[in-house]
Amino acid sequence: MPARSLALVLACAWCTAGATPTMYFTTDLPVPAEEEWHASKRPGLTARVREVANRANVSYTIRQYPWTRAYAVALSRKDACVFATSRTPEREEHFKWVGPLYVRTWVLVGRAGQDYQVRTLEDARKYRIGTFAGDAAHEYLRSRGFQVDAAQSDNSNPQKLLMGRIDLWVSANAETGPEYGAYYPHAIVPVLKFNTVGLYLACNKAVPDAVVTRLNTAAASMLRDLARTGSREGVPPDRRTRRPPCLLPGTPDMVTKACE
């Protein structure tokens, strides 16, 4: 097939889905089942992504992967977006961006009772800092010459910290509260907040600008409603998605999609 004809076919595929385009969202976040999602008091980022898609009249599937794979899929698949992605200068040109949906503060945390004497990020250069592969904070610190110890999963870093295999761990303080608080809340304490980044839905460069614009308009609408209502939940009570997710069992990765 001539290149021009192929381009027209691909364009028409998007046009056919123009009224209700279908997107493939990837994430490393746990994707809750329908009843867990409804019961959650703070559904957080996944609920916000669903709400944005539904306000934009965009059909979607969400698939959970390890972070490096979720990120790679969004880079290679033409209908894919990945969340929650920190928007950094190093990543800027690789995606089209929707959001921010959350604001996250990077925090160095350490063992309770230890005097770290860390008042600026420069003070942390003498310490071994736990990160995880592919994370924006890992890229940020490594590129600036810090001693980083990258795990394959962030879930292993609390134990590494408590066992003394790392001196500090980069965790995050999102709008819903400190992430590190879920891990040994009396044994792991904040040491230094050092950077704030927005968390976005990062879309493949092939996703049409019109679709990205619809998603961004929906995201802005949702955030205005959150500000207006003062809701601390993932979406305002009067604007929660009318199409709850359906769990698709029997797959190697947990998958959800909007119910028809």
Coordinates of C-alpha atoms in Angstrom, one line a residue:
M1 CA 0.0 0.0 0.0
P2 CA 1.4 3.4 -0.9
A3 CA 2.6 5.5 2.0
R4 CA 0.0 8.2 1.3
S5 CA -2.9 5.7 1.3
L6 CA -1.6 4.1 4.5
A7 CA -1.6 7.6 6.1
L8 CA -5.2 8.2 5.0
V9 CA -6.3 4.8 6.4
L10 CA -4.7 5.6 9.8
A11 CA -6.2 9.0 9.8
C12 CA -9.6 7.6 9.0
A13 CA -9.3 5.1 11.8
W14 CA -9.1 8.0 14.2
C15 CA -11.8 9.8 12.4
T16 CA -14.2 6.8 12.7
A17 CA -13.6 7.0 16.4
G18 CA -13.8 10.8 16.3
A19 CA -16.9 11.1 18.4
T20 CA -15.8 8.6 20.9
P21 CA -12.1 7.8 20.5
T22 CA -10.7 4.7 22.3
M23 CA -7.5 5.0 24.3
Y24 CA -5.2 2.6 26.0
F25 CA -4.0 3.8 29.4
T26 CA -1.1 2.2 31.2
T27 CA 0.0 2.7 34.8
D28 CA 2.0 1.0 37.6
L29 CA -0.7 2.0 40.1
P30 CA -3.0 -0.7 41.5
V31 CA -6.2 -0.8 39.5
P32 CA -9.0 -1.4 42.0
A33 CA -12.1 -3.6 41.3
E34 CA -15.4 -1.8 40.8
E35 CA -16.6 -2.2 44.4
E36 CA -13.3 -1.1 45.9
W37 CA -13.3 2.0 43.7
H38 CA -16.8 2.9 44.8
A39 CA -16.0 2.4 48.4
S40 CA -12.8 4.4 48.4
K41 CA -12.9 7.7 50.2
R42 CA -9.9 9.0 48.2
P43 CA -9.9 7.2 44.8
G44 CA -7.0 9.4 43.7
L45 CA -5.2 9.4 40.4
T46 CA -6.9 6.4 38.7
A47 CA -10.3 7.8 39.5
R48 CA -9.2 11.2 38.1
V49 CA -8.0 9.7 34.9
R50 CA -11.4 7.9 34.5
E51 CA -13.3 11.1 35.2
V52 CA -11.3 13.0 32.7
A53 CA -11.8 10.4 30.0
N54 CA -15.5 10.2 30.6
R55 CA -15.9 14.0 30.6
A56 CA -14.0 14.1 27.3
N57 CA -16.3 11.3 25.9
V58 CA -13.2 9.1 25.4
S59 CA -13.5 5.3 25.7
Y60 CA -10.6 3.6 27.4
T61 CA -8.9 0.5 28.7
I62 CA -6.5 0.7 31.7
R63 CA -3.8 -1.9 32.0
Q64 CA -1.4 -2.2 35.0
Y65 CA 2.3 -3.0 34.3
P66 CA 5.6 -2.5 36.1
W67 CA 6.5 1.2 35.6
T68 CA 9.2 0.7 33.0
R69 CA 6.9 -1.4 30.8
A70 CA 4.0 1.0 31.3
Y71 CA 6.2 3.9 30.2
A72 CA 7.6 1.9 27.2
V73 CA 4.1 1.0 26.0
A74 CA 3.1 4.6 25.9
L75 CA 6.2 5.5 23.9
S76 CA 5.6 2.8 21.3
R77 CA 1.8 2.3 21.0
K78 CA 0.0 5.0 19.0
D79 CA -3.2 5.1 21.1
A80 CA -1.5 4.9 24.5
C81 CA -1.0 7.2 27.4
V82 CA 0.7 6.5 30.7
F83 CA 0.0 7.8 34.2
A84 CA 1.0 9.1 36.7
T85 CA 3.9 10.6 34.8
S86 CA 6.1 13.4 36.2
R87 CA 6.6 16.1 33.6
T88 CA 10.3 16.8 33.4
P89 CA 12.5 18.6 30.8
E90 CA 14.0 15.2 29.9
R91 CA 10.6 13.7 29.1
E92 CA 8.9 16.8 27.6
E93 CA 9.5 16.2 23.9
H94 CA 8.5 12.5 24.0
F95 CA 4.8 12.9 24.8
K96 CA 1.7 15.0 24.5
W97 CA 0.6 16.0 28.0
V98 CA -2.7 16.0 29.8
G99 CA -2.9 17.7 33.2
P100 CA -1.5 18.1 35.7
L101 CA -3.9 15.8 37.5
Y102 CA -2.0 15.9 40.8
V103 CA 1.0 17.8 42.3
R104 CA 3.7 15.7 43.9
T105 CA 6.5 16.7 46.1
W106 CA 9.7 14.6 46.2
V107 CA 10.8 13.9 49.7
L108 CA 14.0 12.4 51.1
V109 CA 13.0 10.2 54.0
G110 CA 15.2 8.3 56.4
R111 CA 15.2 6.2 59.6
A112 CA 13.7 7.7 62.7
G113 CA 16.2 8.7 65.3
Q114 CA 19.1 9.3 62.9
D115 CA 20.6 12.8 62.7
Y116 CA 21.1 13.3 59.0
Q117 CA 22.1 16.9 59.0
V118 CA 20.5 17.5 55.6
R119 CA 19.2 21.0 55.2
T120 CA 19.6 21.3 51.4
L121 CA 19.8 18.7 48.6
E122 CA 23.5 19.3 48.3
D123 CA 23.9 18.1 51.9
A124 CA 22.6 14.7 50.7
R125 CA 25.4 14.0 48.4
K126 CA 27.3 12.0 50.9
Y127 CA 24.4 9.5 51.4
R128 CA 23.3 6.5 49.3
I129 CA 19.8 7.3 48.1
G130 CA 17.2 4.7 47.2
T131 CA 15.2 5.2 44.0
F132 CA 13.6 2.9 41.5
A133 CA 14.4 2.3 37.8
G134 CA 12.7 4.6 35.4
D135 CA 11.3 7.0 38.0
A136 CA 11.7 10.7 37.3
A137 CA 13.3 11.3 40.7
H138 CA 15.9 8.7 39.9
E139 CA 16.7 10.4 36.6
Y140 CA 16.8 13.8 38.4
L141 CA 19.3 12.7 41.1
R142 CA 21.4 10.5 38.8
S143 CA 21.9 13.2 36.2
R144 CA 23.1 15.5 39.0
G145 CA 25.7 13.1 40.3
F146 CA 24.1 11.8 43.4
Q147 CA 24.7 8.3 44.7
V148 CA 21.6 6.5 43.7
D149 CA 20.7 2.8 44.3
A150 CA 17.9 1.9 41.9
A151 CA 15.5 -0.9 42.8
Q152 CA 13.3 -2.6 40.2
S153 CA 10.3 -1.8 42.4
D154 CA 9.8 1.1 44.8
N155 CA 8.1 -1.4 47.2
S156 CA 11.5 -2.8 48.2
N157 CA 13.0 0.5 49.3
P158 CA 11.4 0.8 52.7
Q159 CA 13.0 -2.5 53.8
K160 CA 16.3 -1.5 52.2
L161 CA 16.2 1.7 54.2
L162 CA 15.4 0.0 57.5
M163 CA 18.1 -2.6 56.9
G164 CA 20.7 0.1 56.3
R165 CA 21.3 -0.9 52.6
I166 CA 20.5 2.7 51.7
D167 CA 20.8 5.8 53.8
L168 CA 17.8 7.8 52.4
W169 CA 14.8 7.0 50.1
V170 CA 13.1 9.3 47.7
S171 CA 9.4 9.1 48.4
A172 CA 6.5 11.3 47.5
N173 CA 4.0 13.6 49.2
A174 CA 1.0 13.8 47.0
E175 CA -2.3 15.8 47.6
T176 CA -3.7 12.8 49.6
G177 CA -0.8 12.7 52.1
P178 CA 2.7 11.3 52.5
E179 CA 3.2 8.1 50.5
Y180 CA 5.9 7.0 52.9
G181 CA 3.4 7.1 55.8
A182 CA 2.0 3.7 54.6
Y183 CA 5.4 2.1 55.3
Y184 CA 6.3 1.8 59.0
P185 CA 5.0 5.3 60.0
H186 CA 7.0 5.5 63.2
A187 CA 10.2 4.1 61.7
I188 CA 10.5 6.2 58.5
V189 CA 10.4 10.0 58.8
P190 CA 10.7 12.9 56.3
V191 CA 14.1 14.5 56.1
L192 CA 13.9 17.0 53.2
K193 CA 11.4 18.2 50.6
F194 CA 13.4 19.1 47.5
N195 CA 11.3 19.3 44.4
T196 CA 7.7 19.6 43.2
V197 CA 6.4 18.2 40.0
G198 CA 3.0 17.8 38.3
L199 CA 1.7 14.3 37.6
Y200 CA 0.2 13.9 34.1
L201 CA -1.3 11.6 31.6
A202 CA 1.5 11.3 29.1
C203 CA 0.3 10.4 25.6
N204 CA 2.0 9.0 22.6
K205 CA 3.0 11.7 20.1
A206 CA 0.6 10.0 17.5
V207 CA -2.5 10.7 19.6
P208 CA -4.3 13.4 17.7
D209 CA -4.1 17.0 19.0
A210 CA -7.9 17.2 19.0
V211 CA -8.1 14.2 21.5
V212 CA -5.4 15.7 23.7
T213 CA -7.2 19.0 23.7
R214 CA -10.5 17.3 24.7
L215 CA -8.7 15.5 27.6
N216 CA -7.0 18.7 28.8
T217 CA -10.3 20.6 28.7
A218 CA -11.9 17.8 30.7
A219 CA -9.0 17.9 33.2
A220 CA -9.3 21.6 33.7
S221 CA -13.1 21.3 34.2
M222 CA -12.5 18.5 36.8
L223 CA -9.9 20.6 38.7
R224 CA -12.2 23.6 38.7
D225 CA -14.9 21.5 40.3
L226 CA -12.5 20.2 42.9
A227 CA -11.5 23.7 43.8
R228 CA -15.1 24.9 43.9
T229 CA -16.4 22.0 46.1
G230 CA -13.3 21.8 48.2
S231 CA -13.5 18.0 47.8
R232 CA -10.5 16.0 48.9
E233 CA -11.7 13.0 47.0
G234 CA -10.5 12.0 43.6
V235 CA -13.5 13.6 41.9
P236 CA -16.4 15.8 43.1
P237 CA -19.4 13.7 44.4
D238 CA -21.7 15.3 41.8
R239 CA -19.4 14.6 38.9
R240 CA -18.2 11.1 39.4
T241 CA -18.1 9.0 36.3
R242 CA -21.4 7.6 35.2
R243 CA -19.6 4.6 33.7
P244 CA -17.8 2.6 36.5
P245 CA -14.9 0.4 35.4
C246 CA -15.4 -3.3 34.7
L247 CA -12.7 -5.7 35.8
L248 CA -11.7 -8.1 33.0
P249 CA -10.5 -11.3 34.7
G250 CA -8.3 -14.0 33.2
T251 CA -5.5 -11.9 32.0
P252 CA -1.9 -11.8 33.2
D253 CA -2.3 -8.1 34.1
M254 CA -5.2 -6.5 35.8
V255 CA -7.3 -4.7 33.2
T256 CA -10.3 -2.4 33.6
K257 CA -12.4 -0.6 31.0
A258 CA -15.4 1.6 31.0
C259 CA -18.6 -0.5 31.1
E260 CA -20.7 -0.3 27.9

